[in-house]
Amino acid sequence: MIRKALVLVYGATAYLGFLATLLYTIGFLAGVVVPKGVDDGTTGPAWRALLVDAALLTLFAVQHSVMARPWFKRWWTRIVPTAIERSTYVLASTAVLVLLLWLWQPLPATVWTVGPAWARGILWGLYALGWIILVFSTFAVGHFDLFGLRQILDRARDRQYAEPGFREPWVYRLVRHPLMVGFLIAFWAAPDLSVGRLVFAVAGTGYIMVGVRLEEHDLKAQLGEPYEDYLRRVPRFVPRPVR
C-alpha cells in the first residue's frame, strides 16, 4: 500500500508540475502575468545570450526526443518501474523546461510590431487558439495516458496497463499532428516579435519538424500497415481541402 501511494504521489506531482510549467510558458512567450517573460531580464552581449539560449533549447530537444524513443524506454524500464516510466518522462521534460525558462537570456531587439488594434487582436486570438488546439489534441488522443496518469492509476488498482490501440479521433483525421500544429500557431502568432522570441520560434519549429519524423518512423515500426495507410491519407500539418 505504501508503494502504491508513493507511485500515485509521484505521478500526480509530475503531472501538476507539468501543468504549472505549461501555464507559465504561455505567459512567458506572451510576456504577460508571469514575473519573467521572453524579453525580460538583464541584457548582455547578444552573442552570449544567443549561445546560452541555443544550449538550453538543444538540451530540451535532446531530452524530449531521446527519452521518447523505444530503445531508450526498453533500457529505462530496467531501472524504473514501468508504471512510472511516463511520469518520469513528464517530470524530466518539466525540469528541463523550468531550467530553460529560468536561465533564458533576453534578446529584446524588435523584429516586427503590429500596430492596428484589430490586427493585434487577431494575433492574440491565434495565440490563444494555438494553445487551445494543443490541449484539446491531448484529450482527443488520450490525455491521461499521454501524461502517465492512467499508468499510475492502473498500478494502484493492481491492473495491467495496456497501451491504447491505434485510432483516429476526428481532429487526427484532419492532420496527423494537431498537437504540434497548436505549438506552431502559438510560436508564431506574436503581435510583437523580438529576436529572442524569434529564436525560440525558429528552434521550436525546427525541433517539431525533426521530432515528428522520428515519431512517425517509430509508429510505422510499431503499428505497421494501418499506420502507413494513415500516413498516405492524412497530411502532416496542413489540412487538405475537402472535395
PDB file of C-alpha atoms in Angstrom:
ATOM      1  CA  MET A   1       0.000   0.000   0.000  1.00  0.00           C
ATOM      2  CA  ILE A   2       2.849   2.394   0.794  1.00  0.00           C
ATOM      3  CA  ARG A   3       4.460   1.679  -2.569  1.00  0.00           C
ATOM      4  CA  LYS A   4       1.180   2.277  -4.396  1.00  0.00           C
ATOM      5  CA  ALA A   5       0.677   5.542  -2.519  1.00  0.00           C
ATOM      6  CA  LEU A   6       4.197   6.681  -3.434  1.00  0.00           C
ATOM      7  CA  VAL A   7       3.558   5.879  -7.102  1.00  0.00           C
ATOM      8  CA  LEU A   8       0.341   7.915  -7.016  1.00  0.00           C
ATOM      9  CA  VAL A   9       2.026  10.871  -5.325  1.00  0.00           C
ATOM     10  CA  TYR A  10       4.946  10.704  -7.761  1.00  0.00           C
ATOM     11  CA  GLY A  11       2.710  10.632 -10.846  1.00  0.00           C
ATOM     12  CA  ALA A  12       0.393  13.357  -9.544  1.00  0.00           C
ATOM     13  CA  THR A  13       3.361  15.585  -8.673  1.00  0.00           C
ATOM     14  CA  ALA A  14       4.846  15.134 -12.152  1.00  0.00           C
ATOM     15  CA  TYR A  15       1.519  15.998 -13.771  1.00  0.00           C
ATOM     16  CA  LEU A  16       0.789  19.053 -11.604  1.00  0.00           C
ATOM     17  CA  GLY A  17       4.336  20.294 -12.144  1.00  0.00           C
ATOM     18  CA  PHE A  18       3.814  19.984 -15.889  1.00  0.00           C
ATOM     19  CA  LEU A  19       0.510  21.913 -15.747  1.00  0.00           C
ATOM     20  CA  ALA A  20       2.073  24.744 -13.746  1.00  0.00           C
ATOM     21  CA  THR A  21       5.030  24.964 -16.124  1.00  0.00           C
ATOM     22  CA  LEU A  22       2.784  24.919 -19.189  1.00  0.00           C
ATOM     23  CA  LEU A  23       0.751  27.821 -17.828  1.00  0.00           C
ATOM     24  CA  TYR A  24       3.951  29.713 -17.035  1.00  0.00           C
ATOM     25  CA  THR A  25       5.240  29.068 -20.574  1.00  0.00           C
ATOM     26  CA  ILE A  26       2.069  30.554 -22.061  1.00  0.00           C
ATOM     27  CA  GLY A  27       2.647  33.719 -20.044  1.00  0.00           C
ATOM     28  CA  PHE A  28       6.398  33.624 -20.724  1.00  0.00           C
ATOM     29  CA  LEU A  29       6.006  33.739 -24.514  1.00  0.00           C
ATOM     30  CA  ALA A  30       3.221  36.310 -24.333  1.00  0.00           C
ATOM     31  CA  GLY A  31       5.165  38.459 -21.864  1.00  0.00           C
ATOM     32  CA  VAL A  32       2.168  38.806 -19.556  1.00  0.00           C
ATOM     33  CA  VAL A  33       1.239  37.869 -15.968  1.00  0.00           C
ATOM     34  CA  VAL A  34       4.414  35.893 -15.139  1.00  0.00           C
ATOM     35  CA  PRO A  35       7.414  37.510 -13.354  1.00  0.00           C
ATOM     36  CA  LYS A  36       9.765  36.857 -16.272  1.00  0.00           C
ATOM     37  CA  GLY A  37       8.787  36.897 -19.933  1.00  0.00           C
ATOM     38  CA  VAL A  38      10.808  36.012 -23.008  1.00  0.00           C
ATOM     39  CA  ASP A  39      12.134  39.585 -23.278  1.00  0.00           C
ATOM     40  CA  ASP A  40      12.612  40.274 -19.565  1.00  0.00           C
ATOM     41  CA  GLY A  41      15.879  40.245 -17.669  1.00  0.00           C
ATOM     42  CA  THR A  42      19.255  41.908 -17.759  1.00  0.00           C
ATOM     43  CA  THR A  43      20.601  42.237 -21.279  1.00  0.00           C
ATOM     44  CA  GLY A  44      24.210  41.406 -22.109  1.00  0.00           C
ATOM     45  CA  PRO A  45      26.201  40.721 -25.259  1.00  0.00           C
ATOM     46  CA  ALA A  46      23.930  39.316 -27.953  1.00  0.00           C
ATOM     47  CA  TRP A  47      26.386  36.526 -28.814  1.00  0.00           C
ATOM     48  CA  ARG A  48      26.377  35.285 -25.215  1.00  0.00           C
ATOM     49  CA  ALA A  49      22.583  35.384 -24.957  1.00  0.00           C
ATOM     50  CA  LEU A  50      22.249  33.521 -28.255  1.00  0.00           C
ATOM     51  CA  LEU A  51      24.759  30.890 -27.137  1.00  0.00           C
ATOM     52  CA  VAL A  52      23.010  30.309 -23.798  1.00  0.00           C
ATOM     53  CA  ASP A  53      19.535  30.187 -25.347  1.00  0.00           C
ATOM     54  CA  ALA A  54      20.669  27.809 -28.093  1.00  0.00           C
ATOM     55  CA  ALA A  55      22.235  25.492 -25.483  1.00  0.00           C
ATOM     56  CA  LEU A  56      19.030  25.495 -23.403  1.00  0.00           C
ATOM     57  CA  LEU A  57      16.848  24.769 -26.440  1.00  0.00           C
ATOM     58  CA  THR A  58      19.185  21.988 -27.556  1.00  0.00           C
ATOM     59  CA  LEU A  59      19.111  20.423 -24.103  1.00  0.00           C
ATOM     60  CA  PHE A  60      15.312  20.400 -24.149  1.00  0.00           C
ATOM     61  CA  ALA A  61      15.176  18.939 -27.657  1.00  0.00           C
ATOM     62  CA  VAL A  62      17.652  16.154 -26.841  1.00  0.00           C
ATOM     63  CA  GLN A  63      15.951  15.184 -23.584  1.00  0.00           C
ATOM     64  CA  HIS A  64      12.484  15.344 -25.082  1.00  0.00           C
ATOM     65  CA  SER A  65      13.418  13.290 -28.119  1.00  0.00           C
ATOM     66  CA  VAL A  66      15.803  10.688 -26.680  1.00  0.00           C
ATOM     67  CA  MET A  67      13.572   9.728 -23.745  1.00  0.00           C
ATOM     68  CA  ALA A  68      10.660   9.200 -26.154  1.00  0.00           C
ATOM     69  CA  ARG A  69      12.494   6.643 -28.307  1.00  0.00           C
ATOM     70  CA  PRO A  70      11.503   2.968 -27.908  1.00  0.00           C
ATOM     71  CA  TRP A  71      15.109   1.809 -27.425  1.00  0.00           C
ATOM     72  CA  PHE A  72      15.525   4.253 -24.534  1.00  0.00           C
ATOM     73  CA  LYS A  73      12.247   3.132 -22.956  1.00  0.00           C
ATOM     74  CA  ARG A  74      13.336  -0.530 -23.111  1.00  0.00           C
ATOM     75  CA  TRP A  75      16.578   0.334 -21.331  1.00  0.00           C
ATOM     76  CA  TRP A  76      14.997   2.823 -18.920  1.00  0.00           C
ATOM     77  CA  THR A  77      12.311   0.423 -17.679  1.00  0.00           C
ATOM     78  CA  ARG A  78      15.052  -1.884 -16.442  1.00  0.00           C
ATOM     79  CA  ILE A  79      15.844   0.872 -13.933  1.00  0.00           C
ATOM     80  CA  VAL A  80      12.476   2.499 -13.177  1.00  0.00           C
ATOM     81  CA  PRO A  81       9.143   0.666 -12.787  1.00  0.00           C
ATOM     82  CA  THR A  82       7.065   0.584 -15.953  1.00  0.00           C
ATOM     83  CA  ALA A  83       4.158   2.260 -14.139  1.00  0.00           C
ATOM     84  CA  ILE A  84       6.119   5.477 -13.620  1.00  0.00           C
ATOM     85  CA  GLU A  85       8.107   5.499 -16.880  1.00  0.00           C
ATOM     86  CA  ARG A  86       5.793   8.045 -18.487  1.00  0.00           C
ATOM     87  CA  SER A  87       5.537  10.149 -15.334  1.00  0.00           C
ATOM     88  CA  THR A  88       9.326  10.222 -15.164  1.00  0.00           C
ATOM     89  CA  TYR A  89       9.463  11.420 -18.753  1.00  0.00           C
ATOM     90  CA  VAL A  90       6.945  14.166 -17.943  1.00  0.00           C
ATOM     91  CA  LEU A  91       8.902  15.153 -14.828  1.00  0.00           C
ATOM     92  CA  ALA A  92      12.224  15.270 -16.708  1.00  0.00           C
ATOM     93  CA  SER A  93      10.702  17.335 -19.524  1.00  0.00           C
ATOM     94  CA  THR A  94       9.220  19.733 -16.992  1.00  0.00           C
ATOM     95  CA  ALA A  95      12.547  20.096 -15.170  1.00  0.00           C
ATOM     96  CA  VAL A  96      14.405  20.906 -18.389  1.00  0.00           C
ATOM     97  CA  LEU A  97      11.717  23.403 -19.409  1.00  0.00           C
ATOM     98  CA  VAL A  98      11.901  25.089 -15.996  1.00  0.00           C
ATOM     99  CA  LEU A  99      15.671  25.387 -16.460  1.00  0.00           C
ATOM    100  CA  LEU A 100      15.132  26.943 -19.882  1.00  0.00           C
ATOM    101  CA  LEU A 101      12.616  29.489 -18.560  1.00  0.00           C
ATOM    102  CA  TRP A 102      14.825  30.343 -15.587  1.00  0.00           C
ATOM    103  CA  LEU A 103      18.104  30.804 -17.470  1.00  0.00           C
ATOM    104  CA  TRP A 104      16.709  32.256 -20.696  1.00  0.00           C
ATOM    105  CA  GLN A 105      18.678  35.313 -21.825  1.00  0.00           C
ATOM    106  CA  PRO A 106      16.642  38.131 -23.418  1.00  0.00           C
ATOM    107  CA  LEU A 107      17.272  39.398 -26.936  1.00  0.00           C
ATOM    108  CA  PRO A 108      14.735  42.248 -26.938  1.00  0.00           C
ATOM    109  CA  ALA A 109      15.564  43.878 -30.287  1.00  0.00           C
ATOM    110  CA  THR A 110      12.373  44.175 -32.336  1.00  0.00           C
ATOM    111  CA  VAL A 111      11.818  42.110 -35.467  1.00  0.00           C
ATOM    112  CA  TRP A 112       8.252  43.287 -36.027  1.00  0.00           C
ATOM    113  CA  THR A 113       5.473  45.130 -34.208  1.00  0.00           C
ATOM    114  CA  VAL A 114       1.884  45.073 -35.405  1.00  0.00           C
ATOM    115  CA  GLY A 115       0.228  48.443 -34.956  1.00  0.00           C
ATOM    116  CA  PRO A 116      -3.533  48.294 -35.681  1.00  0.00           C
ATOM    117  CA  ALA A 117      -5.585  47.162 -32.698  1.00  0.00           C
ATOM    118  CA  TRP A 118      -7.717  44.819 -34.827  1.00  0.00           C
ATOM    119  CA  ALA A 119      -4.619  43.066 -36.197  1.00  0.00           C
ATOM    120  CA  ARG A 120      -3.127  42.716 -32.726  1.00  0.00           C
ATOM    121  CA  GLY A 121      -6.425  41.268 -31.530  1.00  0.00           C
ATOM    122  CA  ILE A 122      -6.374  38.676 -34.316  1.00  0.00           C
ATOM    123  CA  LEU A 123      -2.817  37.623 -33.447  1.00  0.00           C
ATOM    124  CA  TRP A 124      -3.617  37.355 -29.737  1.00  0.00           C
ATOM    125  CA  GLY A 125      -6.657  35.300 -30.659  1.00  0.00           C
ATOM    126  CA  LEU A 126      -4.498  32.987 -32.780  1.00  0.00           C
ATOM    127  CA  TYR A 127      -2.013  32.703 -29.904  1.00  0.00           C
ATOM    128  CA  ALA A 128      -4.802  31.550 -27.577  1.00  0.00           C
ATOM    129  CA  LEU A 129      -6.206  29.267 -30.284  1.00  0.00           C
ATOM    130  CA  GLY A 130      -2.851  27.534 -30.665  1.00  0.00           C
ATOM    131  CA  TRP A 131      -2.774  26.563 -27.008  1.00  0.00           C
ATOM    132  CA  ILE A 132      -6.434  25.506 -27.101  1.00  0.00           C
ATOM    133  CA  ILE A 133      -5.746  23.227 -30.075  1.00  0.00           C
ATOM    134  CA  LEU A 134      -2.746  21.776 -28.255  1.00  0.00           C
ATOM    135  CA  VAL A 135      -4.690  20.948 -25.084  1.00  0.00           C
ATOM    136  CA  PHE A 136      -7.720  19.663 -26.986  1.00  0.00           C
ATOM    137  CA  SER A 137      -5.493  17.361 -29.047  1.00  0.00           C
ATOM    138  CA  THR A 138      -4.100  15.712 -25.920  1.00  0.00           C
ATOM    139  CA  PHE A 139      -7.618  14.797 -24.776  1.00  0.00           C
ATOM    140  CA  ALA A 140      -8.548  13.540 -28.237  1.00  0.00           C
ATOM    141  CA  VAL A 141      -5.633  11.107 -28.298  1.00  0.00           C
ATOM    142  CA  GLY A 142      -5.690  10.156 -24.592  1.00  0.00           C
ATOM    143  CA  HIS A 143      -4.647  12.888 -22.166  1.00  0.00           C
ATOM    144  CA  PHE A 144      -4.338  10.643 -19.112  1.00  0.00           C
ATOM    145  CA  ASP A 145      -2.222   8.065 -20.961  1.00  0.00           C
ATOM    146  CA  LEU A 146      -0.036  10.753 -22.517  1.00  0.00           C
ATOM    147  CA  PHE A 147       0.914  12.185 -19.129  1.00  0.00           C
ATOM    148  CA  GLY A 148       1.219   8.914 -17.214  1.00  0.00           C
ATOM    149  CA  LEU A 149      -1.881   9.224 -15.032  1.00  0.00           C
ATOM    150  CA  ARG A 150      -3.654   6.123 -16.286  1.00  0.00           C
ATOM    151  CA  GLN A 151      -0.496   4.083 -15.796  1.00  0.00           C
ATOM    152  CA  ILE A 152      -0.187   5.017 -12.130  1.00  0.00           C
ATOM    153  CA  LEU A 153      -3.915   4.528 -11.513  1.00  0.00           C
ATOM    154  CA  ASP A 154      -3.798   1.040 -13.025  1.00  0.00           C
ATOM    155  CA  ARG A 155      -0.805   0.254 -10.815  1.00  0.00           C
ATOM    156  CA  ALA A 156      -2.727   1.437  -7.740  1.00  0.00           C
ATOM    157  CA  ARG A 157      -5.671  -0.801  -8.719  1.00  0.00           C
ATOM    158  CA  ASP A 158      -3.434  -3.801  -9.487  1.00  0.00           C
ATOM    159  CA  ARG A 159      -4.486  -3.705 -13.124  1.00  0.00           C
ATOM    160  CA  GLN A 160      -2.258  -4.473 -16.086  1.00  0.00           C
ATOM    161  CA  TYR A 161      -1.855  -1.315 -18.118  1.00  0.00           C
ATOM    162  CA  ALA A 162      -2.444  -1.671 -21.876  1.00  0.00           C
ATOM    163  CA  GLU A 163      -1.264   0.864 -24.418  1.00  0.00           C
ATOM    164  CA  PRO A 164      -4.159   2.479 -26.307  1.00  0.00           C
ATOM    165  CA  GLY A 165      -4.697   0.938 -29.717  1.00  0.00           C
ATOM    166  CA  PHE A 166      -4.392   2.852 -32.962  1.00  0.00           C
ATOM    167  CA  ARG A 167      -7.428   5.036 -33.630  1.00  0.00           C
ATOM    168  CA  GLU A 168      -8.278   8.227 -35.489  1.00  0.00           C
ATOM    169  CA  PRO A 169     -10.176  10.843 -33.452  1.00  0.00           C
ATOM    170  CA  TRP A 170     -11.761  13.402 -35.747  1.00  0.00           C
ATOM    171  CA  VAL A 171      -9.084  16.076 -35.308  1.00  0.00           C
ATOM    172  CA  TYR A 172      -6.454  13.458 -36.204  1.00  0.00           C
ATOM    173  CA  ARG A 173      -8.301  12.834 -39.454  1.00  0.00           C
ATOM    174  CA  LEU A 174      -7.582  16.417 -40.480  1.00  0.00           C
ATOM    175  CA  VAL A 175      -3.846  16.389 -39.710  1.00  0.00           C
ATOM    176  CA  ARG A 176      -1.507  13.795 -38.246  1.00  0.00           C
ATOM    177  CA  HIS A 177      -0.040  16.123 -35.609  1.00  0.00           C
ATOM    178  CA  PRO A 178      -2.688  18.598 -34.389  1.00  0.00           C
ATOM    179  CA  LEU A 179      -0.836  18.981 -31.092  1.00  0.00           C
ATOM    180  CA  MET A 180       2.226  20.244 -32.954  1.00  0.00           C
ATOM    181  CA  VAL A 181       0.041  22.483 -35.114  1.00  0.00           C
ATOM    182  CA  GLY A 182      -1.076  24.117 -31.862  1.00  0.00           C
ATOM    183  CA  PHE A 183       2.548  24.706 -30.877  1.00  0.00           C
ATOM    184  CA  LEU A 184       3.407  26.172 -34.292  1.00  0.00           C
ATOM    185  CA  ILE A 185       0.496  28.613 -34.166  1.00  0.00           C
ATOM    186  CA  ALA A 186       1.402  29.693 -30.626  1.00  0.00           C
ATOM    187  CA  PHE A 187       5.082  30.123 -31.548  1.00  0.00           C
ATOM    188  CA  TRP A 188       4.452  32.446 -34.479  1.00  0.00           C
ATOM    189  CA  ALA A 189       1.280  34.350 -33.519  1.00  0.00           C
ATOM    190  CA  ALA A 190       3.064  37.327 -31.986  1.00  0.00           C
ATOM    191  CA  PRO A 191       1.896  40.956 -32.243  1.00  0.00           C
ATOM    192  CA  ASP A 192       5.379  41.945 -31.042  1.00  0.00           C
ATOM    193  CA  LEU A 193       8.217  39.673 -32.172  1.00  0.00           C
ATOM    194  CA  SER A 194      11.625  40.187 -30.600  1.00  0.00           C
ATOM    195  CA  VAL A 195      14.832  38.496 -31.661  1.00  0.00           C
ATOM    196  CA  GLY A 196      14.580  36.273 -28.585  1.00  0.00           C
ATOM    197  CA  ARG A 197      11.027  35.217 -29.401  1.00  0.00           C
ATOM    198  CA  LEU A 198      12.151  34.583 -32.993  1.00  0.00           C
ATOM    199  CA  VAL A 199      14.983  32.342 -31.787  1.00  0.00           C
ATOM    200  CA  PHE A 200      12.508  30.410 -29.638  1.00  0.00           C
ATOM    201  CA  ALA A 201      10.040  30.073 -32.534  1.00  0.00           C
ATOM    202  CA  VAL A 202      12.654  29.011 -35.090  1.00  0.00           C
ATOM    203  CA  ALA A 203      14.241  26.463 -32.756  1.00  0.00           C
ATOM    204  CA  GLY A 204      10.847  25.116 -31.684  1.00  0.00           C
ATOM    205  CA  THR A 205       9.719  24.800 -35.283  1.00  0.00           C
ATOM    206  CA  GLY A 206      12.928  23.037 -36.278  1.00  0.00           C
ATOM    207  CA  TYR A 207      12.593  20.567 -33.421  1.00  0.00           C
ATOM    208  CA  ILE A 208       8.982  19.815 -34.370  1.00  0.00           C
ATOM    209  CA  MET A 209       9.959  19.139 -37.997  1.00  0.00           C
ATOM    210  CA  VAL A 210      12.600  16.636 -36.897  1.00  0.00           C
ATOM    211  CA  GLY A 211      10.649  15.193 -33.963  1.00  0.00           C
ATOM    212  CA  VAL A 212       7.524  14.273 -35.917  1.00  0.00           C
ATOM    213  CA  ARG A 213       9.608  12.344 -38.437  1.00  0.00           C
ATOM    214  CA  LEU A 214      11.252  10.354 -35.660  1.00  0.00           C
ATOM    215  CA  GLU A 215       7.849   9.690 -34.109  1.00  0.00           C
ATOM    216  CA  GLU A 216       6.352   8.569 -37.412  1.00  0.00           C
ATOM    217  CA  HIS A 217       9.289   6.243 -38.015  1.00  0.00           C
ATOM    218  CA  ASP A 218       8.743   4.625 -34.609  1.00  0.00           C
ATOM    219  CA  LEU A 219       4.986   4.318 -35.140  1.00  0.00           C
ATOM    220  CA  LYS A 220       5.437   2.698 -38.543  1.00  0.00           C
ATOM    221  CA  ALA A 221       7.665   0.072 -36.948  1.00  0.00           C
ATOM    222  CA  GLN A 222       5.194  -0.436 -34.086  1.00  0.00           C
ATOM    223  CA  LEU A 223       1.853  -0.348 -35.922  1.00  0.00           C
ATOM    224  CA  GLY A 224       2.747  -1.475 -39.431  1.00  0.00           C
ATOM    225  CA  GLU A 225       0.364  -1.203 -42.383  1.00  0.00           C
ATOM    226  CA  PRO A 226      -2.545   0.571 -40.612  1.00  0.00           C
ATOM    227  CA  TYR A 227      -0.252   3.475 -39.745  1.00  0.00           C
ATOM    228  CA  GLU A 228       1.376   3.511 -43.179  1.00  0.00           C
ATOM    229  CA  ASP A 229      -2.097   3.797 -44.687  1.00  0.00           C
ATOM    230  CA  TYR A 230      -2.796   6.648 -42.257  1.00  0.00           C
ATOM    231  CA  LEU A 231       0.383   8.411 -43.431  1.00  0.00           C
ATOM    232  CA  ARG A 232      -0.799   8.186 -47.028  1.00  0.00           C
ATOM    233  CA  ARG A 233      -4.289   9.521 -46.300  1.00  0.00           C
ATOM    234  CA  VAL A 234      -3.761  12.316 -43.776  1.00  0.00           C
ATOM    235  CA  PRO A 235      -1.427  15.322 -44.197  1.00  0.00           C
ATOM    236  CA  ARG A 236       1.148  16.121 -41.557  1.00  0.00           C
ATOM    237  CA  PHE A 237       0.274  19.718 -40.602  1.00  0.00           C
ATOM    238  CA  VAL A 238      -1.998  21.434 -43.130  1.00  0.00           C
ATOM    239  CA  PRO A 239      -5.491  20.004 -43.783  1.00  0.00           C
ATOM    240  CA  ARG A 240      -6.338  19.205 -47.369  1.00  0.00           C
ATOM    241  CA  PRO A 241      -9.330  20.968 -48.935  1.00  0.00           C
ATOM    242  CA  VAL A 242     -12.478  18.872 -48.669  1.00  0.00           C
ATOM    243  CA  ARG A 243     -13.625  17.647 -52.072  1.00  0.00           C
TER     244      ARG A 243
END
